[in-house]
Short mmCIF file of C-alpha atoms and ligand atoms in Angstrom, two decimals:
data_model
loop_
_atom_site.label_atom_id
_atom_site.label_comp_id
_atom_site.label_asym_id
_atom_site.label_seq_id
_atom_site.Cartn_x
_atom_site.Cartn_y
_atom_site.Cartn_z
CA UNK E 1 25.19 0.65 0.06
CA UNK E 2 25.61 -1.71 3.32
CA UNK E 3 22.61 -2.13 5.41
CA UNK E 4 23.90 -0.42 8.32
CA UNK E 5 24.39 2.37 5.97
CA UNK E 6 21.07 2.36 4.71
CA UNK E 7 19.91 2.38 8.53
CA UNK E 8 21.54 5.62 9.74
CA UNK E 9 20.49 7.78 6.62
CA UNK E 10 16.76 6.20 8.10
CA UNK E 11 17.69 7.70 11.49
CA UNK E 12 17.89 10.70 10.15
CA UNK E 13 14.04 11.18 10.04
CA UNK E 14 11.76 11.55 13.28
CA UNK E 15 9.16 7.97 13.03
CA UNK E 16 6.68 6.58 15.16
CA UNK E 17 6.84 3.14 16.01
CA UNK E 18 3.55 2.05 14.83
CA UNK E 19 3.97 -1.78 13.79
CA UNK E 20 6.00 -5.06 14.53
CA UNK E 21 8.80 -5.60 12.27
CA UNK E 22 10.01 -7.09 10.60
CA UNK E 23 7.27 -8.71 8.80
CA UNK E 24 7.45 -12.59 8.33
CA UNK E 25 9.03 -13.66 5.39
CA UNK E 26 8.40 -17.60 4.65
CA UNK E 27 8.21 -20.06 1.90
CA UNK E 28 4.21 -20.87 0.69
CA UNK E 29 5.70 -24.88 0.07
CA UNK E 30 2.45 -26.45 -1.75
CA UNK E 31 2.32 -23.54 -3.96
CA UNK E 32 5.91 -24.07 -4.44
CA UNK E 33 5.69 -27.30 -5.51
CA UNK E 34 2.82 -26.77 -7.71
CA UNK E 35 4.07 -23.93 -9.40
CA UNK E 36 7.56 -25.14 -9.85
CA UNK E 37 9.33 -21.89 -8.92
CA UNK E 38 10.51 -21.57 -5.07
CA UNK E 39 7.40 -18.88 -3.70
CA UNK E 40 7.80 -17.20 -0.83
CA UNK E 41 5.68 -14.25 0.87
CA UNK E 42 6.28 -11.06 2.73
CA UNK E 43 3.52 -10.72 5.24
CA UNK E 44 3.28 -6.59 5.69
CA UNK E 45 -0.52 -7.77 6.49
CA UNK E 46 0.77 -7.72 9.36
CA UNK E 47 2.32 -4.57 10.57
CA UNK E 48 -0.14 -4.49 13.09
CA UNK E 49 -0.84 -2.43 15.22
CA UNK E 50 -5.06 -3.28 15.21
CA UNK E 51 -6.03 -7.13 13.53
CA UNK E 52 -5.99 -5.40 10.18
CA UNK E 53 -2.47 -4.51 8.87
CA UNK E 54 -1.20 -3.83 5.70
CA UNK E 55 1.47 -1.65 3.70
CA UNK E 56 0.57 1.99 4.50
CA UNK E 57 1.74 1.40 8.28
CA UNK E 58 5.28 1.20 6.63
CA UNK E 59 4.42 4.70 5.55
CA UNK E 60 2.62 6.05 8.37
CA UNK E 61 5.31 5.17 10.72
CA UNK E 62 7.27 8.45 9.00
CA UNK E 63 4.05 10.73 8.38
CA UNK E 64 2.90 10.59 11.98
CA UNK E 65 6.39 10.49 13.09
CA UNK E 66 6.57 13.88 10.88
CA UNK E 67 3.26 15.04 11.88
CA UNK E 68 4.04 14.62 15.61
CA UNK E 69 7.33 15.99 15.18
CA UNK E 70 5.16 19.38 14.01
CA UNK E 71 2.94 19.17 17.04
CA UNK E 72 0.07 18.65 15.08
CA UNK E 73 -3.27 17.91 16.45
CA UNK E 74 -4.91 17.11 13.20
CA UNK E 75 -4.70 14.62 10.38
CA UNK E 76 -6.61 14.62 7.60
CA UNK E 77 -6.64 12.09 4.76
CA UNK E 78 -8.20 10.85 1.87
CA UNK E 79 -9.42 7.79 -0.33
CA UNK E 80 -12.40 5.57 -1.42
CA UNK E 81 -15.15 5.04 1.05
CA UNK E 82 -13.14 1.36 1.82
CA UNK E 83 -9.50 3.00 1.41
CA UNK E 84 -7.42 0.42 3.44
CA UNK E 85 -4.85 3.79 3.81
CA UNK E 86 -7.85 5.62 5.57
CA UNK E 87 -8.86 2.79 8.38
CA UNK E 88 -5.34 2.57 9.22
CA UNK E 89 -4.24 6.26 9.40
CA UNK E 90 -7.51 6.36 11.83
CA UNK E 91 -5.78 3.37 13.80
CA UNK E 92 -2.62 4.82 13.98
CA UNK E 93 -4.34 8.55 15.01
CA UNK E 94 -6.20 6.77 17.65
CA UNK E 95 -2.42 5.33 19.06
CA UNK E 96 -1.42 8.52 18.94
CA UNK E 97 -3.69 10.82 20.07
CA UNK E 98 -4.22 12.77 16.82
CA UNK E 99 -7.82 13.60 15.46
CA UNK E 100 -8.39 11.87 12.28
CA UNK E 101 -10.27 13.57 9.53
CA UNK E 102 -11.27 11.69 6.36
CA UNK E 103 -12.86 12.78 2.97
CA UNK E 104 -13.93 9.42 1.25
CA UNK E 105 -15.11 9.49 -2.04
CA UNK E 106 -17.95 7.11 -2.66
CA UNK E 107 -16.89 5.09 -5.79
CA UNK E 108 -19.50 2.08 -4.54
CA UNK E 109 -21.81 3.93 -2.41
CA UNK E 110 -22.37 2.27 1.29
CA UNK E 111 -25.42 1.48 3.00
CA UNK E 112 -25.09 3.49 5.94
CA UNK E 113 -27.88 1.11 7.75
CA UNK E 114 -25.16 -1.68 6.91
CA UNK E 115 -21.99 -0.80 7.26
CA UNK E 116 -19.36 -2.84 6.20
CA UNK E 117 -15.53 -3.38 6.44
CA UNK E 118 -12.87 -0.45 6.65
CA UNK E 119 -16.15 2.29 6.62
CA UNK E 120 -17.61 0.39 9.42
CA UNK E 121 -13.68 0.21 11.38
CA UNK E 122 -13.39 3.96 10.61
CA UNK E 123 -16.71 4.54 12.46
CA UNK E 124 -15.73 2.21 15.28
CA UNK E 125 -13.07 3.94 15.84
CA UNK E 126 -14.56 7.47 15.86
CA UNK E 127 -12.88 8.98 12.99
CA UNK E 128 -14.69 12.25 11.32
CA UNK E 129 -15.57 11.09 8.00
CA UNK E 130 -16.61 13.06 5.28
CA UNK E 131 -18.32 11.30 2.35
CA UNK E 132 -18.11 12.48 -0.73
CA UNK E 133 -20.67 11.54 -3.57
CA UNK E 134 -20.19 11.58 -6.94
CA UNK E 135 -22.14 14.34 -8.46
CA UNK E 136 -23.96 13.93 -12.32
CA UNK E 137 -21.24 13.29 -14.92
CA UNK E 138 -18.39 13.81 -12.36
CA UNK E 139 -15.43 11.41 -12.56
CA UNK E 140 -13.71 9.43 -9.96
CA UNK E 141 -10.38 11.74 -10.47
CA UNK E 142 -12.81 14.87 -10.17
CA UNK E 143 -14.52 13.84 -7.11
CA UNK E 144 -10.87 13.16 -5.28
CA UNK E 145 -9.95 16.80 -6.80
CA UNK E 146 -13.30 17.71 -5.05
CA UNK E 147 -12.71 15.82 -1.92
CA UNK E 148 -9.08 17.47 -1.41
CA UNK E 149 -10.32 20.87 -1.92
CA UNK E 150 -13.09 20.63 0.53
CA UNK E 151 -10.31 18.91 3.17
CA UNK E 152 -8.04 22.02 2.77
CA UNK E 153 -11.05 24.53 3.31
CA UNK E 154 -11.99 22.33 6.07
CA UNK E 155 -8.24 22.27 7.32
CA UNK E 156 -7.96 26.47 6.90
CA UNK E 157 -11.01 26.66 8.93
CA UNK E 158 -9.37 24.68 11.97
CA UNK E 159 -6.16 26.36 11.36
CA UNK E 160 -7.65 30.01 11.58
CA UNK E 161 -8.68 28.83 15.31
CA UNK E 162 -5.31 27.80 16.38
CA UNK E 163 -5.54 23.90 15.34
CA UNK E 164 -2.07 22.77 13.92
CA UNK E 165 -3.12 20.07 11.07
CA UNK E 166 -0.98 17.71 9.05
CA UNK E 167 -2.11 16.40 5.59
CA UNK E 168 -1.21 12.61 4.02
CA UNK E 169 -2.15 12.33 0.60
CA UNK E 170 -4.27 9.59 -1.04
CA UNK E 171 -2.49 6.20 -0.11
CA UNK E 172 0.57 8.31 2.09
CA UNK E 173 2.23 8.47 -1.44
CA UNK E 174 4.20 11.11 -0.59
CA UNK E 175 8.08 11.30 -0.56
CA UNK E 176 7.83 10.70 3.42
CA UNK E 177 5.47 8.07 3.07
CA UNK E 178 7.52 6.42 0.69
CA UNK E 179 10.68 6.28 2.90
CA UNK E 180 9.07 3.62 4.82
CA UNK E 181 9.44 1.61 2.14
CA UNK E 182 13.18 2.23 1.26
CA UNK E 183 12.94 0.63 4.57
CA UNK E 184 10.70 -2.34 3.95
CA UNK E 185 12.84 -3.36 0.70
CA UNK E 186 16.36 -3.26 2.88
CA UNK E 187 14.53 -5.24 5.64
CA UNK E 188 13.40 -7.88 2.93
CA UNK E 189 16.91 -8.00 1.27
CA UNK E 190 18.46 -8.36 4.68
CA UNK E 191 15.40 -11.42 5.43
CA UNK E 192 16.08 -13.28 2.07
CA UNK E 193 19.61 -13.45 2.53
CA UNK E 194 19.06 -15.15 5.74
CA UNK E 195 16.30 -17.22 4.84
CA UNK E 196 17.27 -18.13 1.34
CA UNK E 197 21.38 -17.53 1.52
CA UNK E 198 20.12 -15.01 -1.49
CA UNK E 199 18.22 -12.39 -2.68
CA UNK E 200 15.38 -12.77 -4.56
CA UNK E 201 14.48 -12.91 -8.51
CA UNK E 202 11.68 -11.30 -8.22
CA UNK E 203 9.29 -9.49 -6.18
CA UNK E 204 5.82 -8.75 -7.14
CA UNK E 205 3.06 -6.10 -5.40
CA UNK E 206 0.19 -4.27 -6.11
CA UNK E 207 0.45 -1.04 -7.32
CA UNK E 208 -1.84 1.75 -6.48
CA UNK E 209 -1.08 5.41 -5.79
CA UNK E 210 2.28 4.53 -6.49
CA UNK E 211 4.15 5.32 -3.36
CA UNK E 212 5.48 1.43 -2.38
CA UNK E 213 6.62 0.78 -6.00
CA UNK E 214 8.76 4.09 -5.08
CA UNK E 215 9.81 3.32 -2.06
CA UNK E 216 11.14 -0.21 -2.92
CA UNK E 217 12.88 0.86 -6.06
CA UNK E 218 14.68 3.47 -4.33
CA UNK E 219 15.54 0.65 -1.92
CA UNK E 220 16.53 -1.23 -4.79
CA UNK E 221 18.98 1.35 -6.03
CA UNK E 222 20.43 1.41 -2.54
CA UNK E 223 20.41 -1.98 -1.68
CA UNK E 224 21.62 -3.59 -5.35
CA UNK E 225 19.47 -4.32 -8.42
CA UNK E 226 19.54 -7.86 -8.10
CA UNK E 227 15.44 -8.53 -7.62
CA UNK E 228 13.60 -7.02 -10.05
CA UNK E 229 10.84 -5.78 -8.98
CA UNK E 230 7.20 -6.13 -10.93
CA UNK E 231 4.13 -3.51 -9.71
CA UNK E 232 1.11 -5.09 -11.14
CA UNK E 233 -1.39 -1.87 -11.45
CA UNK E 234 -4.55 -1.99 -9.41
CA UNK E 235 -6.25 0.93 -11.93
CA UNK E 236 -5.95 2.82 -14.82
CA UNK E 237 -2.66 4.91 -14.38
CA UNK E 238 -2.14 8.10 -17.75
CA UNK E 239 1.07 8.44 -19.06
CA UNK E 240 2.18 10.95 -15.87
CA UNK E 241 2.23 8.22 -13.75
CA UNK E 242 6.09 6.79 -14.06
CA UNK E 243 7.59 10.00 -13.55
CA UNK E 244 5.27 10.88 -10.59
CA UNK E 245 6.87 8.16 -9.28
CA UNK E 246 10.38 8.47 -10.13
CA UNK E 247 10.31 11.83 -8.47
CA UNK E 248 8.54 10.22 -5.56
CA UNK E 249 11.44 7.92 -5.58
CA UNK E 250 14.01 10.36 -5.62
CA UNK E 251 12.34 12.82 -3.33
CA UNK E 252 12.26 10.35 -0.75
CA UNK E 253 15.76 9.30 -1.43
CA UNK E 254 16.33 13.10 -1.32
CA UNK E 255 14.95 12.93 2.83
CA UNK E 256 17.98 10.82 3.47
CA UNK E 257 20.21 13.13 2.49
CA UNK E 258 20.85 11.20 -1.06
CA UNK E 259 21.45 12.06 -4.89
CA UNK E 260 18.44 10.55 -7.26
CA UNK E 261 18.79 7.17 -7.79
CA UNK E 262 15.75 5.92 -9.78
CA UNK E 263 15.41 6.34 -13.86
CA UNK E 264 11.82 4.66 -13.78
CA UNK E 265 12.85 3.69 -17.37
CA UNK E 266 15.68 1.28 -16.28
CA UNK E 267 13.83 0.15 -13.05
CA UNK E 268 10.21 -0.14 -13.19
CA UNK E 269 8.12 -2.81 -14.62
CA UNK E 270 4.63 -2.03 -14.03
CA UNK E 271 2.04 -4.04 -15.63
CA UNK E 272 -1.51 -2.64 -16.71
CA UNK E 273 -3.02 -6.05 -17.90
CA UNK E 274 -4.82 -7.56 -14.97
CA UNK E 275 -7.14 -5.15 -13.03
CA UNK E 276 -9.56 -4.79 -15.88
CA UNK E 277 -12.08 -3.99 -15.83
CA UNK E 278 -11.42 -0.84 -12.92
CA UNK E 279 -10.80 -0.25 -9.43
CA UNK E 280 -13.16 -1.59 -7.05
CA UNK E 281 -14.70 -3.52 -9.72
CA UNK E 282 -13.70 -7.59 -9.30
CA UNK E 283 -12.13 -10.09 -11.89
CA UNK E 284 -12.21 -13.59 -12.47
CA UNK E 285 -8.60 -13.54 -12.36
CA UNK E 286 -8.40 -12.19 -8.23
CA UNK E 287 -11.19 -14.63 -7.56
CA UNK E 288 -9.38 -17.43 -8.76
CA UNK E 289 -6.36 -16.42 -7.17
CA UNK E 290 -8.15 -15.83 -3.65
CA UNK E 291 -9.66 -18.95 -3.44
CA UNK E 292 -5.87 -20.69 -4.64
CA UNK E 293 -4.12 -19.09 -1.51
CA UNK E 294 -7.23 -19.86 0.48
CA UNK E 295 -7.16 -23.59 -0.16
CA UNK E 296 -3.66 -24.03 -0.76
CA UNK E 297 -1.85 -22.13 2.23
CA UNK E 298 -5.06 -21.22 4.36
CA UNK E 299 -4.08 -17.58 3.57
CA UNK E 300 -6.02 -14.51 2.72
CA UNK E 301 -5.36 -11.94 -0.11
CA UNK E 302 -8.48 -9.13 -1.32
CA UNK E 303 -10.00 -8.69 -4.34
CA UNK E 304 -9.34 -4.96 -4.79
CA UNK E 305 -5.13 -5.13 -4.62
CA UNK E 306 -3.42 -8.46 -3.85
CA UNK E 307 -6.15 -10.66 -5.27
CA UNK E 308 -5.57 -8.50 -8.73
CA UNK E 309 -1.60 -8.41 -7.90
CA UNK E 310 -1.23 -12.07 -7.08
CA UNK E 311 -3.37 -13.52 -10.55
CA UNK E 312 -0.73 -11.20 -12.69
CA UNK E 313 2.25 -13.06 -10.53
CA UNK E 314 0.41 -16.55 -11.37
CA UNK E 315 0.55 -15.77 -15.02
CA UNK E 316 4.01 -14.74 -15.14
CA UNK E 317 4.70 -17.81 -13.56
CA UNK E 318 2.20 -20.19 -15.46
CA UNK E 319 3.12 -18.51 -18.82
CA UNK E 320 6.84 -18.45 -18.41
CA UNK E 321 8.12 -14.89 -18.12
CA UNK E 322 9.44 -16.22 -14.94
CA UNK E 323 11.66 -19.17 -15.47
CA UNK E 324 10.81 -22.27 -13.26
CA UNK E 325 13.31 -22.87 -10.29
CA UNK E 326 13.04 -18.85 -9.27
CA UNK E 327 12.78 -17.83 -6.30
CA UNK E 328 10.03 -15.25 -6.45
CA UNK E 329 8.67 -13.11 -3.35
CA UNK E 330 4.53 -11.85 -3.16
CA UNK E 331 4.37 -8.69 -0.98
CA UNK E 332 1.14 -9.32 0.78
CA UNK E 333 0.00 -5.43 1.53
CA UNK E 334 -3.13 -6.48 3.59
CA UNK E 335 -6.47 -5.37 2.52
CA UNK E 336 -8.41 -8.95 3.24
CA UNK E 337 -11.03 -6.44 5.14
CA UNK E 338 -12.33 -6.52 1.62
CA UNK E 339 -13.41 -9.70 1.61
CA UNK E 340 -16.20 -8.43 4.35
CA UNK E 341 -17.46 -4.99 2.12
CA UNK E 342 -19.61 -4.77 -0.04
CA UNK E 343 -20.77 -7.23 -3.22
CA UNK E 344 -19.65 -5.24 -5.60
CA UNK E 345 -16.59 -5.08 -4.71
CA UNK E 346 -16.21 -8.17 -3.47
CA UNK E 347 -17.44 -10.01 -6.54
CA UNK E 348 -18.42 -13.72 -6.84
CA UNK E 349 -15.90 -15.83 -4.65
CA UNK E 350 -17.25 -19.01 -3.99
C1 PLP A 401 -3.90 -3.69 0.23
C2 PLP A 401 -3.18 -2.71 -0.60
N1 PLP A 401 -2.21 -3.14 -1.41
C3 PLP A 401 -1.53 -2.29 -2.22
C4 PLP A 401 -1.80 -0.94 -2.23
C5 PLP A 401 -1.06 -0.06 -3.18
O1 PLP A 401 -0.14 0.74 -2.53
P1 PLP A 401 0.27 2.15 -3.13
O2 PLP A 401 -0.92 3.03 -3.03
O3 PLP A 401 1.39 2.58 -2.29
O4 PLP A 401 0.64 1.95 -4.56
C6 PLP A 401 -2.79 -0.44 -1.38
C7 PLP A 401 -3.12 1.00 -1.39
O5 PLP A 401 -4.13 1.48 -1.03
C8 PLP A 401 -3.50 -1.34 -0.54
O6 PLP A 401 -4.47 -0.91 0.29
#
């Protein structure tokens, strides 16, 4: 489908303008050279609209532009105690006068005498934040169960006394939030071509909730499967997780007013083998490839998502699975507030 094409379906959804697009797209030329394939990076670090950017503003732009379109007065959203997803719905709340509420679930517990990172921005910022502890023998998936459940009681509560309240999932993976990334792939196509007189190979990301690896393959399917697209997994995903997000894929396509696209079977390539050994937890892997950007392009990458996301890309590259002379795009999705959290999370850099 043409990208003017592509653009009116968009318009067919109300959306705040929350960010500066497009992102920068630009070649990373020592790393280039040194890697032998032609490297290039999508900076959706910065979306804006506060110093610390990232993917989920993509998202957001629809949610809030849904939630406003409601005339809600609420929003209420979830995550880990440093959920990137969380500190920016609170920024985007605060730009548009909505109350944000947050349930966190503490998977590394914070010092509350020393707050640090996307906790310590979600105070600054005044958000209502709920934390959520794990209780004896409870799981991180039971805690978020928890966490929702004592959101929506929360959320009936405010309801009952005439507050209108929206709901974003974990991560905005949601069929809305995922739009804004049927958006962010046609905006890269559109870039490359430009930039590069092509599309690219390949484009890599890291894959969480799942909602960007939906959105950009039902971009994909839109745009032309030309770049394939590789989602390197950020934590242990079951078996449920490639149709959750086919139908996330479709569902969003379905917003436009469009049939389902996406057969995750023929599309998806997501890759479990570098986030080991969890979530939260750091490898040697992100640390190297941290400190590689760092002192190779003077650039910044976390070691929870793109730190994990941008080692896989290295050994694609390094190993072969990507032939040399590609031209191969990193989706930076922001997080580097991670590098300022806590220790355990942030591992042993330098
Ligand atoms: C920095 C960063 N990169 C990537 C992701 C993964 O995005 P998604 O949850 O849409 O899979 C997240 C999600 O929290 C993130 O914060």
């Amino acid at each position: 489908m043409e990208y003017l094409k592509i653009r009116q379906h968009l318009e067919r959804l109300p959306k705040a303008d929350l960010g500066f697009f497009p992102t920068p797209l630009y070649r990373l030329d020592h790393l280039s050279g040194e890697l032998g394939v032609n490297l290039y990076i999508k900076r959706d670090d910065f979306t804006g609209m506060n110093l610390f950017g990232g993917n989920k503003v993509r998202k957001l732009q629809y949610l809030i532009g849904d939630a406003l379109s409601q005339g809600c007065e609420y929003v209420f959203t979830f995550g880990a105690t440093q959920s990137n997803h969380a500190m920016q719905t609170v920024s985007v709340c605060r730009r548009c006068g909505l109350k944000p509420v947050l349930y966190l679930v503490a998977i590394v517990e914070p010092d509350e005498e020393d707050l640090r990172a996307n906790l310590l921005l979600d105070k600054i910022m005044g958000a209502e934040i709920h934390l959520v502890k794990l209780l004896p023998g409870e799981t991180e998936a039971d805690a978020e169960e928890r966490s929702v459940q004592m959101a929506r009681e929360h959320r009936k509560r405010l309801e009952e006394e005439g507050h209108k309240c929206y709901e974003v999932p974990m991560g905005g993976a949601s069929p809305m939030g995922s739009v804004g990334f049927i958006e962010g792939f046609t905006e890269l196509m559109e870039q490359s071509e430009k930039l590069m007189g092509r599309r690219p190979d390949y484009l890599f990301h890291a894959t969480g909730t799942g909602g960007t690896m939906a959105g950009l393959l039902a971009g994909r399917a839109l745009c032309g499967r030309d770049t394939a697209v590789i989602s390197i997994n950020v934590s242990h995903k079951d078996e449920g997780y490639p149709m959750k997000c086919e139908s996330l894929a479709n569902e969003s396509l379905g917003l436009l007013g469009i049939e389902p696209l996406v057969e995750l079977g023929r599309e998806a390539c997501t890759d479990l083998s570098y986030y080991q050994p969890g979530y939260e937890i750091p490898n040697e892997g992100a640390s190297e490839a941290i400190r590689l950007l760092a002192r190779e392009e003077g650039l910044m990458i976390d070691p929870v998502y793109t730190g994990k996301a941008f080692a896989g890309m290295l050994d694609y590259i390094r190993s072969g699975k990507v032939a040399q002379g590609s031209d191969v795009v990193f989706l930076h999705t922001g997080g580097a507030t991670a590098l300022f959290a806590e220790k355990e999370i942030l591992g042993h850099i330098v």
